[in-house]
Tab-separated table of C-alpha atoms and ligand atoms in Angstrom:
chain	number	residue	atom	x	y	z
R	7	MET	CA	41.624	27.690	-65.062
R	8	ILE	CA	39.383	28.357	-62.057
R	9	GLU	CA	39.323	24.660	-61.278
R	10	PHE	CA	43.102	24.541	-61.555
R	11	LEU	CA	43.412	27.431	-59.093
R	12	ILE	CA	41.111	25.982	-56.447
R	13	SER	CA	42.630	22.535	-56.739
R	14	GLY	CA	46.047	23.959	-55.738
R	15	LYS	CA	47.026	23.163	-52.120
R	16	LEU	CA	47.389	26.773	-50.990
R	17	MET	CA	44.105	27.834	-52.537
R	18	SER	CA	42.433	24.807	-51.073
R	19	LYS	CA	43.655	25.681	-47.551
R	20	PHE	CA	42.573	29.301	-48.002
R	21	PHE	CA	39.162	28.155	-49.192
R	22	SER	CA	38.628	25.778	-46.280
R	23	THR	CA	39.312	28.512	-43.736
R	24	ASN	CA	37.685	31.519	-45.377
R	25	TYR	CA	35.172	29.996	-47.736
R	26	TRP	CA	31.930	31.445	-46.353
R	27	ALA	CA	33.362	34.719	-45.025
R	28	VAL	CA	34.879	35.663	-48.407
R	29	GLY	CA	31.707	34.565	-50.183
R	30	PHE	CA	29.470	36.689	-47.953
R	31	GLN	CA	31.684	39.789	-47.953
R	32	SER	CA	32.247	39.783	-51.714
R	33	LYS	CA	28.579	38.872	-52.357
R	34	LEU	CA	29.857	36.042	-54.590
R	35	TYR	CA	27.816	33.679	-52.406
R	36	ASP	CA	24.580	35.468	-53.395
R	37	TRP	CA	25.464	35.979	-57.063
R	38	LEU	CA	26.528	32.396	-57.689
R	39	CYS	CA	23.686	30.828	-55.717
R	40	PRO	CA	21.912	28.294	-57.979
R	41	GLU	CA	18.145	28.619	-58.420
R	42	SER	CA	17.735	25.101	-57.056
R	43	TYR	CA	19.094	26.366	-53.699
R	44	PHE	CA	16.408	29.061	-53.565
R	45	GLU	CA	13.892	26.358	-54.431
R	46	SER	CA	15.074	24.381	-51.406
R	47	MET	CA	14.425	27.484	-49.264
R	48	ARG	CA	10.961	27.785	-50.778
R	49	ARG	CA	10.306	24.188	-49.675
R	50	VAL	CA	11.397	25.211	-46.157
R	51	ILE	CA	8.901	28.070	-46.228
R	52	ALA	CA	6.181	25.751	-47.537
R	53	ALA	CA	6.787	23.447	-44.559
R	54	MET	CA	6.192	26.292	-42.068
R	55	PRO	CA	2.829	26.687	-40.388
R	56	ASP	CA	0.644	29.609	-41.421
R	57	GLY	CA	0.422	32.425	-38.943
R	58	LYS	CA	1.278	36.055	-39.215
R	59	SER	CA	3.245	36.539	-36.055
R	60	LEU	CA	5.492	33.476	-36.132
R	61	ASN	CA	8.746	33.926	-34.292
R	62	LEU	CA	11.480	32.374	-36.448
R	63	LEU	CA	15.122	31.514	-35.783
R	64	ASP	CA	17.417	31.081	-38.807
R	65	ALA	CA	20.316	29.129	-37.296
R	66	GLY	CA	23.446	29.538	-39.432
R	67	CYS	CA	21.762	32.235	-41.492
R	68	GLY	CA	24.763	32.994	-43.725
R	69	SER	CA	24.161	36.145	-45.757
R	70	GLY	CA	20.423	36.053	-45.012
R	71	LEU	CA	19.101	34.585	-48.261
R	72	LEU	CA	16.161	33.006	-46.407
R	73	LEU	CA	15.320	36.428	-44.976
R	74	GLN	CA	15.033	37.706	-48.548
R	75	LEU	CA	12.415	35.067	-49.384
R	76	LEU	CA	10.571	35.754	-46.113
R	77	ALA	CA	10.442	39.540	-46.560
R	78	GLU	CA	6.723	39.583	-47.392
R	79	ARG	CA	5.859	37.439	-44.373
R	80	ILE	CA	8.043	39.611	-42.145
R	81	ARG	CA	6.183	42.700	-43.375
R	82	GLY	CA	2.988	40.819	-42.493
R	83	GLY	CA	4.085	40.256	-38.878
R	84	MET	CA	6.685	37.460	-38.742
R	85	VAL	CA	9.639	38.161	-36.466
R	86	TYR	CA	13.000	36.960	-37.823
R	87	THR	CA	16.100	36.252	-35.766
R	88	GLY	CA	19.285	35.115	-37.474
R	89	LEU	CA	22.475	33.809	-35.981
R	90	ASP	CA	25.777	32.860	-37.513
R	91	ILE	CA	29.279	32.172	-36.299
R	92	LEU	CA	30.628	34.607	-38.916
R	93	LYS	CA	30.431	38.366	-38.482
R	94	ALA	CA	30.407	38.678	-42.286
R	95	GLY	CA	27.152	36.702	-42.381
R	96	VAL	CA	25.546	38.726	-39.581
R	97	ASP	CA	26.567	42.005	-41.258
R	98	GLN	CA	25.147	40.973	-44.649
R	99	THR	CA	21.900	39.750	-43.065
R	100	LEU	CA	21.360	43.031	-41.206
R	101	LEU	CA	22.243	45.029	-44.332
R	102	ARG	CA	19.743	42.978	-46.331
R	103	ALA	CA	17.045	43.603	-43.707
R	104	ARG	CA	17.633	47.358	-43.966
R	105	LYS	CA	17.519	47.266	-47.797
R	106	LEU	CA	14.263	45.305	-47.695
R	107	GLY	CA	12.766	47.744	-45.187
R	108	VAL	CA	12.120	45.044	-42.570
R	109	ALA	CA	14.897	45.878	-40.092
R	110	ASN	CA	12.359	46.668	-37.351
R	111	ARG	CA	11.288	43.003	-37.234
R	112	VAL	CA	14.750	41.497	-37.755
R	113	SER	CA	17.622	40.832	-35.407
R	114	CYS	CA	20.799	38.931	-36.050
R	115	PHE	CA	23.761	38.105	-33.858
R	116	GLN	CA	27.057	36.283	-33.899
R	117	SER	CA	26.911	32.966	-32.099
R	118	ASP	CA	28.191	29.398	-32.302
R	119	LEU	CA	25.540	26.711	-32.762
R	120	ARG	CA	27.488	24.668	-30.212
R	121	SER	CA	26.882	27.266	-27.475
R	122	PRO	CA	23.572	27.364	-25.599
R	123	LEU	CA	21.180	30.100	-26.668
R	124	VAL	CA	19.499	32.112	-23.970
R	125	GLY	CA	16.373	34.219	-23.996
R	126	GLN	CA	13.397	33.784	-26.224
R	127	LYS	CA	11.692	30.699	-27.673
R	128	PHE	CA	10.759	30.233	-31.317
R	129	ASP	CA	7.755	28.831	-33.215
R	130	VAL	CA	10.005	27.798	-36.104
R	131	VAL	CA	13.718	26.983	-35.993
R	132	VAL	CA	15.423	26.586	-39.379
R	133	GLY	CA	18.867	25.227	-40.151
R	134	HIS	CA	19.221	25.480	-43.924
R	135	PHE	CA	22.535	23.866	-44.885
R	136	SER	CA	24.224	24.810	-41.619
R	137	LEU	CA	24.497	21.814	-39.277
R	138	TYR	CA	26.263	19.648	-41.838
R	139	THR	CA	29.373	21.837	-41.507
R	140	LEU	CA	29.837	20.564	-37.938
R	141	LYS	CA	32.223	17.679	-38.406
R	142	SER	CA	31.480	15.229	-35.611
R	143	PRO	CA	28.177	13.614	-34.584
R	144	ASP	CA	28.733	14.918	-31.025
R	145	GLN	CA	29.055	18.503	-32.234
R	146	ARG	CA	25.853	18.140	-34.243
R	147	GLN	CA	24.035	16.649	-31.224
R	148	GLU	CA	25.240	19.591	-29.151
R	149	ALA	CA	23.882	22.008	-31.753
R	150	LEU	CA	20.588	20.121	-31.991
R	151	ALA	CA	20.219	20.199	-28.189
R	152	ASN	CA	20.748	23.966	-28.251
R	153	LEU	CA	18.149	24.432	-30.978
R	154	LYS	CA	15.710	22.117	-29.216
R	155	ALA	CA	16.078	24.186	-26.045
R	156	VAL	CA	14.772	27.317	-27.775
R	157	MET	CA	11.766	25.688	-29.474
R	158	GLU	CA	8.273	26.531	-28.220
R	159	PRO	CA	6.480	23.374	-26.931
R	160	GLU	CA	4.578	23.134	-30.241
R	161	GLY	CA	7.448	24.603	-32.265
R	162	LEU	CA	8.744	23.184	-35.530
R	163	LEU	CA	12.359	22.400	-36.432
R	164	ILE	CA	13.169	22.409	-40.162
R	165	LEU	CA	16.598	21.233	-41.248
R	166	VAL	CA	18.113	20.867	-44.700
R	167	ASN	CA	21.401	19.010	-45.129
R	168	PRO	CA	23.248	17.461	-48.090
R	169	SER	CA	22.636	13.870	-49.084
R	170	ILE	CA	25.230	11.286	-50.088
R	171	ASP	CA	23.919	11.753	-53.650
R	172	TYR	CA	25.073	15.399	-53.760
R	173	ASP	CA	25.708	16.099	-57.425
R	174	ALA	CA	26.837	19.428	-58.905
R	175	SER	CA	25.599	18.684	-62.431
R	176	SER	CA	22.081	17.786	-61.261
R	177	ILE	CA	21.912	20.988	-59.189
R	178	VAL	CA	22.969	23.139	-62.147
R	179	ASP	CA	20.678	21.320	-64.608
R	180	GLU	CA	17.674	21.737	-62.323
R	181	SER	CA	18.557	25.397	-61.768
R	182	ILE	CA	18.698	26.080	-65.506
R	183	ARG	CA	15.311	24.376	-65.957
R	184	LEU	CA	13.747	26.403	-63.141
R	185	ILE	CA	15.158	29.678	-64.495
R	186	ARG	CA	13.921	28.886	-68.025
R	187	ASP	CA	10.391	28.151	-66.736
R	188	ARG	CA	10.272	31.274	-64.577
R	189	HIS	CA	12.307	33.882	-66.434
R	190	GLY	CA	12.544	32.634	-70.010
R	191	MET	CA	15.199	31.276	-72.358
R	192	LEU	CA	17.469	34.346	-72.492
R	193	VAL	CA	17.975	34.545	-68.720
R	194	SER	CA	18.505	30.795	-68.533
R	195	LEU	CA	21.212	30.999	-71.229
R	196	ILE	CA	22.964	33.825	-69.352
R	197	LYS	CA	22.922	31.768	-66.172
R	198	LYS	CA	24.021	28.640	-68.009
R	199	PHE	CA	27.033	30.130	-69.753
R	200	LEU	CA	28.065	33.132	-67.631
R	201	ILE	CA	27.146	32.345	-64.024
R	202	TYR	CA	26.714	28.646	-63.330
R	203	PRO	CA	30.154	27.561	-64.620
R	204	PHE	CA	31.554	29.630	-61.714
R	205	THR	CA	28.893	28.268	-59.340
R	206	LYS	CA	30.045	24.785	-60.226
R	207	ALA	CA	33.773	25.418	-60.119
R	208	ILE	CA	34.011	27.658	-57.053
R	209	GLY	CA	31.010	26.448	-55.076
R	210	LEU	CA	29.464	23.084	-55.750
R	211	ARG	CA	32.600	21.112	-56.506
R	212	PHE	CA	34.350	22.458	-53.417
R	213	ILE	CA	31.382	21.418	-51.284
R	214	LYS	CA	31.333	17.993	-52.920
R	215	LYS	CA	35.017	17.598	-52.076
R	216	GLN	CA	34.412	18.565	-48.445
R	217	LEU	CA	31.597	16.006	-48.258
R	218	ARG	CA	33.656	13.281	-49.892
R	219	HIS	CA	36.566	13.839	-47.479
R	220	GLY	CA	34.259	13.848	-44.463
R	221	GLU	CA	35.071	17.474	-43.588
R	222	TRP	CA	31.336	18.155	-43.793
R	223	LYS	CA	28.538	15.634	-43.380
R	224	ALA	CA	26.510	14.078	-46.213
R	225	TYR	CA	23.534	11.977	-45.089
R	226	THR	CA	21.497	9.000	-46.078
R	227	ARG	CA	17.799	9.531	-45.383
R	228	GLU	CA	18.015	7.110	-42.419
R	229	GLU	CA	21.107	8.757	-40.905
R	230	PHE	CA	19.479	12.168	-41.045
R	231	SER	CA	16.284	10.969	-39.428
R	232	THR	CA	18.163	8.973	-36.738
R	233	GLU	CA	20.355	11.961	-35.855
R	234	ILE	CA	17.351	14.236	-35.378
R	235	GLU	CA	15.368	11.676	-33.372
R	236	ARG	CA	18.394	11.006	-31.149
R	237	ALA	CA	18.173	14.658	-30.133
R	238	GLY	CA	14.560	14.183	-28.992
R	239	ILE	CA	12.832	15.605	-32.057
R	240	ALA	CA	10.185	13.440	-33.748
R	241	VAL	CA	10.579	13.670	-37.526
R	242	GLN	CA	7.179	14.281	-39.096
R	243	HIS	CA	8.170	14.978	-42.655
R	244	MET	CA	11.144	14.272	-44.884
R	245	GLU	CA	11.600	15.104	-48.576
R	246	GLU	CA	14.340	15.305	-51.173
R	247	VAL	CA	15.269	18.829	-52.239
R	248	TYR	CA	18.068	20.487	-54.212
R	249	ALA	CA	17.810	18.172	-57.219
R	250	GLY	CA	18.124	15.105	-54.981
R	251	SER	CA	21.318	16.503	-53.436
R	252	ALA	CA	19.798	17.204	-50.012
R	253	PHE	CA	17.058	16.221	-47.590
R	254	LEU	CA	14.611	18.491	-45.824
R	255	ALA	CA	13.368	17.195	-42.481
R	256	ALA	CA	10.708	18.763	-40.272
R	257	GLY	CA	9.999	17.669	-36.730
R	258	LYS	CA	8.531	18.549	-33.357
R	259	LEU	CA	9.612	17.969	-29.779
R	260	MET	CA	9.044	14.409	-28.590
R	261	HIS	CA	6.617	14.494	-25.699
R	262	THR	CA	7.398	11.977	-23.007
R	263	PRO	CA	4.186	10.560	-21.451
W	303	SAM	C1	26.127	26.752	-46.452
W	303	SAM	S1	26.124	28.144	-45.438
W	303	SAM	C2	24.357	28.289	-45.321
W	303	SAM	C3	23.927	29.668	-44.984
W	303	SAM	C4	22.419	29.899	-45.081
W	303	SAM	N1	21.682	29.094	-44.140
W	303	SAM	C5	21.957	29.634	-46.498
W	303	SAM	O1	21.264	28.617	-46.718
W	303	SAM	O2	22.301	30.440	-47.381
W	303	SAM	C6	26.561	27.485	-43.841
W	303	SAM	C7	26.473	28.529	-42.742
W	303	SAM	O3	26.585	27.904	-41.462
W	303	SAM	C8	27.368	28.744	-40.654
W	303	SAM	N2	27.969	27.958	-39.573
W	303	SAM	C9	28.850	26.940	-39.689
W	303	SAM	N3	29.196	26.480	-38.478
W	303	SAM	C10	28.533	27.228	-37.570
W	303	SAM	C11	28.487	27.244	-36.146
W	303	SAM	N4	29.214	26.396	-35.421
W	303	SAM	N5	27.692	28.143	-35.535
W	303	SAM	C12	26.963	29.024	-36.262
W	303	SAM	N6	26.958	29.061	-37.619
W	303	SAM	C13	27.741	28.175	-38.260
W	303	SAM	C14	28.422	29.289	-41.599
W	303	SAM	O4	29.075	30.418	-41.091
W	303	SAM	C15	27.579	29.564	-42.818
W	303	SAM	O5	27.015	30.841	-42.781
């Protein structure tokens, strides 16, 4: 039924335009988020340097899920700045910061990745599943140039984007496995039968369709690395995340001799 609804033309148009905003406002985005997605964020955090007072930019922060996982580090001194093109995302991120009691070290503002950012520089710049929604290579280069411009000289850029092997079933299967290992059989069964069918129908399959039609970008490992290096960032690390459905790349500014 759900699949029938979202495959309809009208629904499909509505989804394309309002997909993230409705998801953030209704909190559906958070509720339906598969465990494997959180695991990908944990890999992002694992790639960050140690250091209490890191200044971090979350570029395309959405509803601030990464902020949630960073709460402990923020309490310990990290400074978090989020940006998103959607007010709904900015609002949810700031609300989350207040609920977590870290609002004093968090700021978040509405901005387009394609517009230059002014002001401070960051030790870590993260783009977790955000740049791939920019359709053309030129738009993504523009965004990368803007992110590069706000990196500290020794700063780290960490990007996660979908791969051409994006597969909804693998993401759900891995999520169920992770939940079972961490929270036990009962919780994994609840997720499997009551939550993840919606995750798949409303979320993952829609994203897959966008990737297949070229509305959003799915990468080979080489394409991802080439795109980042073209922007003047030397890729130092690349790994598969999200059940093989995405790549995480970490890199630093190329220093010209
Ligand atoms: C898949 S969501 C990821 C959100 C968050 N990083 C996460 O992992 O939960 C993609 C996000 O990128 C944001 N985004 C897309 N295009 C953008 C742009 N041009 N400038 C700023 N944010 C953008 C969307 O609004 C959305 O919040």
